[in-house]
JSON list of C-alpha atoms in Angstrom, two decimals:
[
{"chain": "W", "resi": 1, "resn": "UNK", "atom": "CA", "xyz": [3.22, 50.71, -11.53]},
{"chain": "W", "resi": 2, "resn": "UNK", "atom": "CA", "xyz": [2.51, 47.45, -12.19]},
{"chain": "W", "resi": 3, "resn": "UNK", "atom": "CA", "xyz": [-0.74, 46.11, -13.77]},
{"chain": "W", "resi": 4, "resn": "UNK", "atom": "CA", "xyz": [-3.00, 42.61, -12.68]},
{"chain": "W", "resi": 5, "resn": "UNK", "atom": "CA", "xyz": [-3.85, 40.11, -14.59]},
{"chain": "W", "resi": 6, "resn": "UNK", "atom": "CA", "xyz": [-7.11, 38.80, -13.62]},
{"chain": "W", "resi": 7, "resn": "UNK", "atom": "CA", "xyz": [-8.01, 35.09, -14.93]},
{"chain": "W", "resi": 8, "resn": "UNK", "atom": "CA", "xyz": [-11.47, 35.08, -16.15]},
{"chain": "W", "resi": 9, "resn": "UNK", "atom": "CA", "xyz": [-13.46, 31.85, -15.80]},
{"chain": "W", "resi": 10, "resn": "UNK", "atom": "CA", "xyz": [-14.67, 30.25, -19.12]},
{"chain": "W", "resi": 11, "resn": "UNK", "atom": "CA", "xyz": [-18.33, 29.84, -19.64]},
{"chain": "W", "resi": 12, "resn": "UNK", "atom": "CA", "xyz": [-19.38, 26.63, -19.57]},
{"chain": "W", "resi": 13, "resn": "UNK", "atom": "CA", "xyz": [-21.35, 25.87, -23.13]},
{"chain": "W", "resi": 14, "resn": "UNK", "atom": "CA", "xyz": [-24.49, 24.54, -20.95]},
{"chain": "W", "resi": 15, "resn": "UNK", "atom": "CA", "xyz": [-24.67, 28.04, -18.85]},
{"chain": "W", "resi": 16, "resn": "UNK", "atom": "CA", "xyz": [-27.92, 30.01, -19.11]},
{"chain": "W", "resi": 17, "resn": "UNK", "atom": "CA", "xyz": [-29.05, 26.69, -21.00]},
{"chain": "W", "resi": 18, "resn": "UNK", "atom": "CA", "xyz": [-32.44, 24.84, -19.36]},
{"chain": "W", "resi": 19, "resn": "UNK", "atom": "CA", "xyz": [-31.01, 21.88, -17.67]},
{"chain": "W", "resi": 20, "resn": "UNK", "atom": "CA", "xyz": [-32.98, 18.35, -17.16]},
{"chain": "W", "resi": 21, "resn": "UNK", "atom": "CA", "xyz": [-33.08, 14.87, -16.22]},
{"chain": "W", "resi": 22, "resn": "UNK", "atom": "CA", "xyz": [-34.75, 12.58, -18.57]},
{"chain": "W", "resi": 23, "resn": "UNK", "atom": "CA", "xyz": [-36.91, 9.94, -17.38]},
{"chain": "W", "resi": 24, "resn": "UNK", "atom": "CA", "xyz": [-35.01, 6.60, -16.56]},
{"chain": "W", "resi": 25, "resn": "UNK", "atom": "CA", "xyz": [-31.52, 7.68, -17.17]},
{"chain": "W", "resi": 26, "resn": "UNK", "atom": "CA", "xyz": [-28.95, 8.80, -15.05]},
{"chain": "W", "resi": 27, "resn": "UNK", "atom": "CA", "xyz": [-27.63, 11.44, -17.57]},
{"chain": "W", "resi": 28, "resn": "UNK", "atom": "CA", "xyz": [-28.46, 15.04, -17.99]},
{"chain": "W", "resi": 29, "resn": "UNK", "atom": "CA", "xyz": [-29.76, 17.26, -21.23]},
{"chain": "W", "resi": 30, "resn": "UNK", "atom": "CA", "xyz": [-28.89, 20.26, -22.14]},
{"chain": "W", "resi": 31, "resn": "UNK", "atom": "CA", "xyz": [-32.58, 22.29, -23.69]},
{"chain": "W", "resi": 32, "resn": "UNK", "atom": "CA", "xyz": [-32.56, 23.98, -27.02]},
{"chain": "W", "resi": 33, "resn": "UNK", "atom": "CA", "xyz": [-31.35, 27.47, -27.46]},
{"chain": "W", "resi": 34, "resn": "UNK", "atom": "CA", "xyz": [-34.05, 29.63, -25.98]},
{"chain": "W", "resi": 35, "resn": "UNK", "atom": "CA", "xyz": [-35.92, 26.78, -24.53]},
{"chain": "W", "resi": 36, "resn": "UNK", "atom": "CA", "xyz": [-37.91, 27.48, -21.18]},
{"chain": "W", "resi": 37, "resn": "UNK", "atom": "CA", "xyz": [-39.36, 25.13, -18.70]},
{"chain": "W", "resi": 38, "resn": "UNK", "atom": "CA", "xyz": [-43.34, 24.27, -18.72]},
{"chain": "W", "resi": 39, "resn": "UNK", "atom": "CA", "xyz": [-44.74, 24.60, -15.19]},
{"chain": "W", "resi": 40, "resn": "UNK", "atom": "CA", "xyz": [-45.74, 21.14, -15.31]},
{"chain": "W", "resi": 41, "resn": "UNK", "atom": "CA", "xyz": [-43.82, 19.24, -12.99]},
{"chain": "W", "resi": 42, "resn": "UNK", "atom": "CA", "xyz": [-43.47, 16.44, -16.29]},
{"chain": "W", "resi": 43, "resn": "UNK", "atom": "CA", "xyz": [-42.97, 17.72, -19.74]},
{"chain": "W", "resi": 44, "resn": "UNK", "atom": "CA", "xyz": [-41.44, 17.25, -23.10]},
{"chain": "W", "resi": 45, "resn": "UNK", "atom": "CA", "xyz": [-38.81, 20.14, -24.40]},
{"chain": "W", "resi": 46, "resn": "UNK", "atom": "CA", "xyz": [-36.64, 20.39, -27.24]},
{"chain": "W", "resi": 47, "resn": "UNK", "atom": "CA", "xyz": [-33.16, 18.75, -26.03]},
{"chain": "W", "resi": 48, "resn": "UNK", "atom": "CA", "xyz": [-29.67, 19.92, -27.61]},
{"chain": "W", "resi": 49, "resn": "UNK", "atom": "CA", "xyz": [-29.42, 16.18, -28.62]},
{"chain": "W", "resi": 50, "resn": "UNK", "atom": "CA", "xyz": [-33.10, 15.58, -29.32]},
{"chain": "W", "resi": 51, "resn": "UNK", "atom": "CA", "xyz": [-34.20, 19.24, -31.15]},
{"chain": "W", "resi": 52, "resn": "UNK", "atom": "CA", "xyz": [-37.85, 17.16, -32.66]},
{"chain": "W", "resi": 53, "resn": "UNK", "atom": "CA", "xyz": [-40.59, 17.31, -29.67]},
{"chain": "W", "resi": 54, "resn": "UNK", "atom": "CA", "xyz": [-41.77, 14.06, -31.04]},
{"chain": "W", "resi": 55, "resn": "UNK", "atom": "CA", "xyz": [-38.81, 11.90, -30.27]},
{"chain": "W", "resi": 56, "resn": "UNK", "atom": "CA", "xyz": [-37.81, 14.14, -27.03]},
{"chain": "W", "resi": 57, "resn": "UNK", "atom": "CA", "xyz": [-37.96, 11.72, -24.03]},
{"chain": "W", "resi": 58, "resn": "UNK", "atom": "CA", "xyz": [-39.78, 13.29, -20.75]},
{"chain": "W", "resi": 59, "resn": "UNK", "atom": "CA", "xyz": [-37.94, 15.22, -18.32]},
{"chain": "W", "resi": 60, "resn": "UNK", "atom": "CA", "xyz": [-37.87, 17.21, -15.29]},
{"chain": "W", "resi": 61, "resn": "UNK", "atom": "CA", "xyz": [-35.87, 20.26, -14.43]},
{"chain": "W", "resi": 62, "resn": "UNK", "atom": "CA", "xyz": [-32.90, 19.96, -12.73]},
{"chain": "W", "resi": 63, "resn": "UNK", "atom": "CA", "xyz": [-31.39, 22.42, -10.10]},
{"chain": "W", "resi": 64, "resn": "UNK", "atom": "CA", "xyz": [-28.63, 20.28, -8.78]},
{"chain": "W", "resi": 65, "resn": "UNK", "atom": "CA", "xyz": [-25.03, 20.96, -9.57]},
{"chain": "W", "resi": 66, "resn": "UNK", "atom": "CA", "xyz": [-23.98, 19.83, -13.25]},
{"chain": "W", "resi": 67, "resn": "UNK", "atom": "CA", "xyz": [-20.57, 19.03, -14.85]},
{"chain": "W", "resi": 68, "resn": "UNK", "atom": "CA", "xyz": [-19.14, 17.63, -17.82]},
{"chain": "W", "resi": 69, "resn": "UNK", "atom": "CA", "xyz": [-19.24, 14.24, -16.71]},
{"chain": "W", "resi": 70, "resn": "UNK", "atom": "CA", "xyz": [-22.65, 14.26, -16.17]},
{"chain": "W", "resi": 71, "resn": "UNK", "atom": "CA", "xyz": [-23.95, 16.06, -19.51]},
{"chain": "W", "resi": 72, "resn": "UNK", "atom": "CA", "xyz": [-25.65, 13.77, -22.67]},
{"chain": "W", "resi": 73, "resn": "UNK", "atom": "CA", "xyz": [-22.52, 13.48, -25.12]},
{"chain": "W", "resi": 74, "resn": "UNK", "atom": "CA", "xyz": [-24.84, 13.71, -27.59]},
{"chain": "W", "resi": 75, "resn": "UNK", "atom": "CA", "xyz": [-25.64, 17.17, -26.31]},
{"chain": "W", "resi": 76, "resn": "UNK", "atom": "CA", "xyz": [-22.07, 18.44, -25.01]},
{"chain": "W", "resi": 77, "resn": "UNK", "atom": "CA", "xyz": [-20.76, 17.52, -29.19]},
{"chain": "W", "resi": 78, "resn": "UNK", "atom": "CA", "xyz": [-24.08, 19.80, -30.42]},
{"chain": "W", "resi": 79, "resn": "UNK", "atom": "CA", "xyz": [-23.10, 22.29, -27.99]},
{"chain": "W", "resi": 80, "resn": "UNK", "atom": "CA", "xyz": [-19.55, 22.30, -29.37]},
{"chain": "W", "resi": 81, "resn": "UNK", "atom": "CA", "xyz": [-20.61, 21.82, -32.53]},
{"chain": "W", "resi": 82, "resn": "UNK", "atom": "CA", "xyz": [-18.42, 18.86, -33.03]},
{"chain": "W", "resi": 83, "resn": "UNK", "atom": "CA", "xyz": [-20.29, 16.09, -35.72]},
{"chain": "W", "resi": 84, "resn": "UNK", "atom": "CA", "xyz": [-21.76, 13.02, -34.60]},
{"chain": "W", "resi": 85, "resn": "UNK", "atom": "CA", "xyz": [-19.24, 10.13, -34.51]},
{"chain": "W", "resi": 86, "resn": "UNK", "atom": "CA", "xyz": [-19.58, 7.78, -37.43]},
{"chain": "W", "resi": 87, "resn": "UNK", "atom": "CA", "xyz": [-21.75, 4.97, -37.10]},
{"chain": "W", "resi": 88, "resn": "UNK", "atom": "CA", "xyz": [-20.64, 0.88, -36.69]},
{"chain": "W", "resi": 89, "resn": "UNK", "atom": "CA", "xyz": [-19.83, -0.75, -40.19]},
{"chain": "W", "resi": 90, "resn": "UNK", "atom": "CA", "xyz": [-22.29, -3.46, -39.82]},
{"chain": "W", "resi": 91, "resn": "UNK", "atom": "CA", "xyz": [-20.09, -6.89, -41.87]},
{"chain": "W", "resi": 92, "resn": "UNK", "atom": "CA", "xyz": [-22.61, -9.63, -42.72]},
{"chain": "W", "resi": 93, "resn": "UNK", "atom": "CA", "xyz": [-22.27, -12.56, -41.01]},
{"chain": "W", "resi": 94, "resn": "UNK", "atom": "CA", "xyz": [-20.95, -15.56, -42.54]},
{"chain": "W", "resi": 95, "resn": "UNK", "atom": "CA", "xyz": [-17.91, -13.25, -44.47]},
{"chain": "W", "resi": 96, "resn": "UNK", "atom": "CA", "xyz": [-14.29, -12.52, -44.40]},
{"chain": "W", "resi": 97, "resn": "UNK", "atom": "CA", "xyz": [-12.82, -9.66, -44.08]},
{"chain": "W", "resi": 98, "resn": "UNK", "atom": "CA", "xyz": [-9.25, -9.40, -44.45]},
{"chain": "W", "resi": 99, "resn": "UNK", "atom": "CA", "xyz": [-7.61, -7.97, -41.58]},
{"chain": "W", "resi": 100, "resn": "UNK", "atom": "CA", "xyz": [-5.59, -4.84, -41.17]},
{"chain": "W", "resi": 101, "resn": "UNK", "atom": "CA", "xyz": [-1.64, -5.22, -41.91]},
{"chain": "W", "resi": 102, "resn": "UNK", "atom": "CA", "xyz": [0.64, -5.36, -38.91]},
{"chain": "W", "resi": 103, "resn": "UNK", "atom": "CA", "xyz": [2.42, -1.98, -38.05]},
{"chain": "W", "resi": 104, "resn": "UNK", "atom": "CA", "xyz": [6.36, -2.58, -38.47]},
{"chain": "W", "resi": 105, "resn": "UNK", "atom": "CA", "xyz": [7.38, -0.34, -36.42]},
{"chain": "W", "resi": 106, "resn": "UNK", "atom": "CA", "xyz": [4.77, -2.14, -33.34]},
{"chain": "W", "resi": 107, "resn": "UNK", "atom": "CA", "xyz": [7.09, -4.03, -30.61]},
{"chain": "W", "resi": 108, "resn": "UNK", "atom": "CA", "xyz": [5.18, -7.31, -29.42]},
{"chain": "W", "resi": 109, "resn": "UNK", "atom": "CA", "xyz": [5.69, -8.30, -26.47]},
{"chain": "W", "resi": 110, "resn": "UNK", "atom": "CA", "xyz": [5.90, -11.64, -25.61]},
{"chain": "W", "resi": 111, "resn": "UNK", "atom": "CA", "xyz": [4.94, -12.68, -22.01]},
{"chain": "W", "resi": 112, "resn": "UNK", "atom": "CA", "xyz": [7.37, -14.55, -19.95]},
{"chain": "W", "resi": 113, "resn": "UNK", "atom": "CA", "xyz": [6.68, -18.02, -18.80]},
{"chain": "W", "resi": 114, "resn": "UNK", "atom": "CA", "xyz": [6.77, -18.46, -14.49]},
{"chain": "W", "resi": 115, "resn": "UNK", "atom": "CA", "xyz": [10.21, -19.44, -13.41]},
{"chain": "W", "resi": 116, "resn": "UNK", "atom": "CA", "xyz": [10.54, -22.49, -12.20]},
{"chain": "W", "resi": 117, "resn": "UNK", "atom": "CA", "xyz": [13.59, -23.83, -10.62]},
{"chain": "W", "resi": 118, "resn": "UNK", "atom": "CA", "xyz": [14.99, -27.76, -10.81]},
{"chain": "W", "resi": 119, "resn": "UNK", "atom": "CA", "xyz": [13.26, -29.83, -8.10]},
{"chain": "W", "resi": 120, "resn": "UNK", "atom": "CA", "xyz": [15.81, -30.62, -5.03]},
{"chain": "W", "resi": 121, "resn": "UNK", "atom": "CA", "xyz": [17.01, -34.05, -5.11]},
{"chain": "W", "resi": 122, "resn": "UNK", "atom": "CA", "xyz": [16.39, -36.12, -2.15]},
{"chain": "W", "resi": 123, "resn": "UNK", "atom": "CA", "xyz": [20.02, -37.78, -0.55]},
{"chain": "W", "resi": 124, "resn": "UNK", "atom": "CA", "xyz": [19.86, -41.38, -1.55]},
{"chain": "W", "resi": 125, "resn": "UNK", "atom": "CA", "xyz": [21.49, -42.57, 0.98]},
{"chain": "W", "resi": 126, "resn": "UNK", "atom": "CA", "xyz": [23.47, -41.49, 4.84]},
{"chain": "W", "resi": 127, "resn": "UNK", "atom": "CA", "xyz": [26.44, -43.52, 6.60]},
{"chain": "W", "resi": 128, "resn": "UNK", "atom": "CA", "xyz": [26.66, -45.67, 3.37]},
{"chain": "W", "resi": 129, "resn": "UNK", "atom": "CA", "xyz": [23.50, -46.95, 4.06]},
{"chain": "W", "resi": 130, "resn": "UNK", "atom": "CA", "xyz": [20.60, -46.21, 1.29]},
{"chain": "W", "resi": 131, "resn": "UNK", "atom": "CA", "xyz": [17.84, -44.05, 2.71]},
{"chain": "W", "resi": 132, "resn": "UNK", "atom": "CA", "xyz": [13.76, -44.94, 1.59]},
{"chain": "W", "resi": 133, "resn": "UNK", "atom": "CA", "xyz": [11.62, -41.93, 1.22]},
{"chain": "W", "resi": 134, "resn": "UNK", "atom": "CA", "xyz": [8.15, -41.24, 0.95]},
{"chain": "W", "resi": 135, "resn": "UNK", "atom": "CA", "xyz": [6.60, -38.94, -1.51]},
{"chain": "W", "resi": 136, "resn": "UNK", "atom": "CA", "xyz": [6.36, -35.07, -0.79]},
{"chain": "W", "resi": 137, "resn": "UNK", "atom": "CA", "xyz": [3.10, -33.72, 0.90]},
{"chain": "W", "resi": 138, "resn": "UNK", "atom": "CA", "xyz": [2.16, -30.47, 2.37]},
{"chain": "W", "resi": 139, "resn": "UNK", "atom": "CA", "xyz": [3.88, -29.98, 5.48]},
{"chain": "W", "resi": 140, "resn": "UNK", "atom": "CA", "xyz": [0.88, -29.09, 8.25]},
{"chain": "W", "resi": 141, "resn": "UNK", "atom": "CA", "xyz": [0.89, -25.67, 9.32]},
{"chain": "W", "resi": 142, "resn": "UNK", "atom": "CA", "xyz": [1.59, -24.90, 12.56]},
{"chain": "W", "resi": 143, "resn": "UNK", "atom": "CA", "xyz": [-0.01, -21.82, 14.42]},
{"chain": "W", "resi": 144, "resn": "UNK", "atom": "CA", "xyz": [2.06, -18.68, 15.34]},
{"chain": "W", "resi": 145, "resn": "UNK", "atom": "CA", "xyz": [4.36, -19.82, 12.98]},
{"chain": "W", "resi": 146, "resn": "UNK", "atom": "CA", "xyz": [5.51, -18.78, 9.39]},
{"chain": "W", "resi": 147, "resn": "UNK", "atom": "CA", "xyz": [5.04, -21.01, 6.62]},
{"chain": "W", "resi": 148, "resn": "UNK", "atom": "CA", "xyz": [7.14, -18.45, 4.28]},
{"chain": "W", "resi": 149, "resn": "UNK", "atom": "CA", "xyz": [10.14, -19.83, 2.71]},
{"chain": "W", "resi": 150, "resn": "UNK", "atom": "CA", "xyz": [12.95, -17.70, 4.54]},
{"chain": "W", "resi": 151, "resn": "UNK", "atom": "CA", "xyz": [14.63, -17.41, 1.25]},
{"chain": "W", "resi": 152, "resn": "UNK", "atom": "CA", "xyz": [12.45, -16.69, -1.11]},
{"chain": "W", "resi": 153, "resn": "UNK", "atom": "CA", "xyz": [9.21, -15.42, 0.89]},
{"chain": "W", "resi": 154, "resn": "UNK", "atom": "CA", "xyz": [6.62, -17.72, -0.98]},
{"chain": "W", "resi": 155, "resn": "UNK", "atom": "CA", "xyz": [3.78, -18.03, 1.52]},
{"chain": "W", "resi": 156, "resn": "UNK", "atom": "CA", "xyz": [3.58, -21.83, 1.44]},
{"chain": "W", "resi": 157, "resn": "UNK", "atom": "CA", "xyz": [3.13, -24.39, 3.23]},
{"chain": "W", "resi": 158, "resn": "UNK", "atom": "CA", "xyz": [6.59, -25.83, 2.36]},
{"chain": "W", "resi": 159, "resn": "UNK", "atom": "CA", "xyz": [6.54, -29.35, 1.17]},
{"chain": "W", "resi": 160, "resn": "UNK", "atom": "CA", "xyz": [7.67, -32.34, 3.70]},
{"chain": "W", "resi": 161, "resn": "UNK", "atom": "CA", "xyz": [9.02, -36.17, 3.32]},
{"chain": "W", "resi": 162, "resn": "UNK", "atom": "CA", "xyz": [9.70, -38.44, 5.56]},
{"chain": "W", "resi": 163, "resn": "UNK", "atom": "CA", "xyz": [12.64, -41.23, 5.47]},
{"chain": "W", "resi": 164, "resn": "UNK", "atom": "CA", "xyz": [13.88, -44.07, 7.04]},
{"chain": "W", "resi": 165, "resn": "UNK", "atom": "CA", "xyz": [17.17, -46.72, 7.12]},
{"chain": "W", "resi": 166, "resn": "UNK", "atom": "CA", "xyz": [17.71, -49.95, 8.34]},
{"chain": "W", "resi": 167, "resn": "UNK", "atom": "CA", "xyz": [15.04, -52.23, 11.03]},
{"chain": "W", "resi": 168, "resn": "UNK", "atom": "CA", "xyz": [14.22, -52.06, 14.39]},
{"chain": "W", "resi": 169, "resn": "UNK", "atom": "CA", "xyz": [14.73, -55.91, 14.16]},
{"chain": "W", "resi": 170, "resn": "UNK", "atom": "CA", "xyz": [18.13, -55.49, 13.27]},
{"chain": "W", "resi": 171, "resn": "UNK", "atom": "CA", "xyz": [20.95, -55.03, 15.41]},
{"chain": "W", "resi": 172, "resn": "UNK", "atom": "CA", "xyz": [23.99, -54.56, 12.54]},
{"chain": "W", "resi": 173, "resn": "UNK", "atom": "CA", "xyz": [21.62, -51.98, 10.67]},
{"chain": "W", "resi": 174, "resn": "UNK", "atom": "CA", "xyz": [19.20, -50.30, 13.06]},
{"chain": "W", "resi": 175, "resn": "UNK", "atom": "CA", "xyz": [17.02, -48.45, 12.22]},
{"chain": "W", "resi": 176, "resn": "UNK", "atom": "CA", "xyz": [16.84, -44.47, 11.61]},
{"chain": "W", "resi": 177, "resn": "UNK", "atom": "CA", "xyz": [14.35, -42.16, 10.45]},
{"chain": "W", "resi": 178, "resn": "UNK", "atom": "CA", "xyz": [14.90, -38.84, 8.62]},
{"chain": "W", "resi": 179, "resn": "UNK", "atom": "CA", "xyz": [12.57, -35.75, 7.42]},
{"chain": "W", "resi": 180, "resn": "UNK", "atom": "CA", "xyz": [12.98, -33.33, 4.38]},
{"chain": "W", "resi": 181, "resn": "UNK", "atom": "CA", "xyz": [11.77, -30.21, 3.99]},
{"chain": "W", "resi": 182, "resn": "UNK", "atom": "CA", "xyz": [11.56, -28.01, 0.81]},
{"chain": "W", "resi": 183, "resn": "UNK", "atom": "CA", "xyz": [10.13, -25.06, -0.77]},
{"chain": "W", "resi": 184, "resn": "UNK", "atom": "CA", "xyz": [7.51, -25.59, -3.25]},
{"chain": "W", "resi": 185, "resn": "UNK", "atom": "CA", "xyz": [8.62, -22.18, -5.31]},
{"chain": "W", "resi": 186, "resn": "UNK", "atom": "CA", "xyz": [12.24, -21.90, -5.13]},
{"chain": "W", "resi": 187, "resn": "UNK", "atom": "CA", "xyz": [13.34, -25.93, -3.81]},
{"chain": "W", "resi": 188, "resn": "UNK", "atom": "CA", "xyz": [15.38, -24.94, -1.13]},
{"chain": "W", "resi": 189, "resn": "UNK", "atom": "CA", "xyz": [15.66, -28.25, 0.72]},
{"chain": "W", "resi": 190, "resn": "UNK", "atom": "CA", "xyz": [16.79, -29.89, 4.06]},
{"chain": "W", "resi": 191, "resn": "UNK", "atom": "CA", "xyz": [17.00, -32.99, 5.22]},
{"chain": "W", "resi": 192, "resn": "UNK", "atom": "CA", "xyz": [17.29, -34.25, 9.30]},
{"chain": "W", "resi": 193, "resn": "UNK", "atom": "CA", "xyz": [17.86, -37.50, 10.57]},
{"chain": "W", "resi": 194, "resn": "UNK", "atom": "CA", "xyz": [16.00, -38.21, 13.91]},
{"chain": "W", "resi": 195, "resn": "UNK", "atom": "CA", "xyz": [18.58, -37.77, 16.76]},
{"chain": "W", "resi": 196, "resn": "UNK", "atom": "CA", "xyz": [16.84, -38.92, 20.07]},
{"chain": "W", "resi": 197, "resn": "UNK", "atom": "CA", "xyz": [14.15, -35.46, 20.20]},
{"chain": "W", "resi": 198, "resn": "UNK", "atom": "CA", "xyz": [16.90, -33.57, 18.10]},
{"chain": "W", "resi": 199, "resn": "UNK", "atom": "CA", "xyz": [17.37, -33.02, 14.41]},
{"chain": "W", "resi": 200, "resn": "UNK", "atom": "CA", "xyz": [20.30, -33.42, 12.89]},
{"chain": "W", "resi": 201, "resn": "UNK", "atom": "CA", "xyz": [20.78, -31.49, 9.46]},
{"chain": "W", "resi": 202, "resn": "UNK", "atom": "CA", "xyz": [22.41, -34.43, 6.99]},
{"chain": "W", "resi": 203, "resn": "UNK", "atom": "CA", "xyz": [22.08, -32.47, 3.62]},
{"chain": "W", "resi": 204, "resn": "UNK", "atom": "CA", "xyz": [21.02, -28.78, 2.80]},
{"chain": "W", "resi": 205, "resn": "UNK", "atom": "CA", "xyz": [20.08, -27.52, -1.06]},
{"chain": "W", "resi": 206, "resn": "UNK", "atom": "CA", "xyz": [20.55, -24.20, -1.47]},
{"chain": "W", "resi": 207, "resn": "UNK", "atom": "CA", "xyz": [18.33, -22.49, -3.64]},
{"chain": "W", "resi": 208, "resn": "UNK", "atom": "CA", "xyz": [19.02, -20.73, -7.38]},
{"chain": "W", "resi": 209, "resn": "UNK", "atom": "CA", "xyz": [16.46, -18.52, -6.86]},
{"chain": "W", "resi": 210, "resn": "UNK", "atom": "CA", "xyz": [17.00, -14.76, -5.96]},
{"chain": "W", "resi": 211, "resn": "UNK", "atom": "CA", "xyz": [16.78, -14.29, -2.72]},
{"chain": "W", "resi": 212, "resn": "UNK", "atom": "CA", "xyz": [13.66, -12.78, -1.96]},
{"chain": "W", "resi": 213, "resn": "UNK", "atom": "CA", "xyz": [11.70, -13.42, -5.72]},
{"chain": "W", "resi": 214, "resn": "UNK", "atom": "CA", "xyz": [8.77, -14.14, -4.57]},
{"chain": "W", "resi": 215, "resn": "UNK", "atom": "CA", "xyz": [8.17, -11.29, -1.51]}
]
């Protein structure tokens, strides 16, 4: 024959206790050992954490459902009978105060600064002919499209420049135009030289980053 062992439920330290809701505050008291509600539908009663009537704010009874959260703490440690925490040191203004000695055993951590990875080098020149480039901009974004960096994911817009060799005046060095485009987080870079309505890849720069860093 085997015996049961039932679980019984601990008493909560407010139960049986008068239960209120002080004026203006969102927090609930717990009343005085045998204290009983007025019939007034406003009154003053002695609180767990205010026991003198004088300084007991005004309340109303509360029927609603109550739980540790939203108990006084002031009246949860007197119902525990835990002390009062110690007050504040109040340090005049205007002194020093020497400040507490570093544990040794305490790791600190420092934080790491943001990768960064060498800026891609633009090719100086294609054909043995030097190549003029204009500074890097934000490449537009176009819509339906991705700006993400397919290497490293960084949402972007990718950076663009554009570059051109030789003059349309001249017949021994005619001229060609070129565009770049690079990755603002990692610097993976391309460049394409202007092939009738096709672009011709002249130079790629793969990047050091881990693939996928920034995803």
């Amino acid at each position: 024959m085997s015996a049961l062992a039932v679980e019984t439920p601990t008493a909560v330290p407010w139960d049986g206790r008068l239960v209120v809701r002080a004026a203006g505050g969102r927090l609930l008291h717990v009343g005085a050992q045998g204290t009983i509600a007025p019939a007034a539908t406003m009154f003053t009663v002695a609180l767990e954490c205010s026991p003198d009537l004088e300084q007991a704010p005004g309340v109303r009874p509360w029927a609603g459902p109550v739980d540790e959260a939203s108990i006084c703490p002031a009246c949860l440690r007197s119902l525990r009978g835990e002390p009062e925490p110690a007050p504040p040191r109040l340090v005049a203004s205007g002194s020093t105060e020497r400040l507490p000695a570093a544990v040794p055993s305490r790791r600190l951590w420092a934080v790491p600064d943001p990768a960064t990875w060498a800026a891609a080098a633009l090719p100086a020149e294609h054909g043995g002919r030097p190549i003029s480039w204009s500074s890097w901009t934000p490449a537009p974004v176009v819509t339906h499209y991705s700006s993400a960096c397919e290497w490293c994911g960084d949402a972007g817009p990718c950076e663009m420049a554009g570059g051109r060799q030789g003059s349309p005046q001249s017949a021994s060095d005619p001229l060609r135009r070129f565009v770049a485009y690079r990755c603002s987080y990692c610097q993976k870079m391309t460049a394409y030289e202007h092939v009738g309505s096709d672009l011709k890849q002249i130079v790629h720069y793969k990047s050091r980053a881990p693939k996928g860093s920034r995803r």
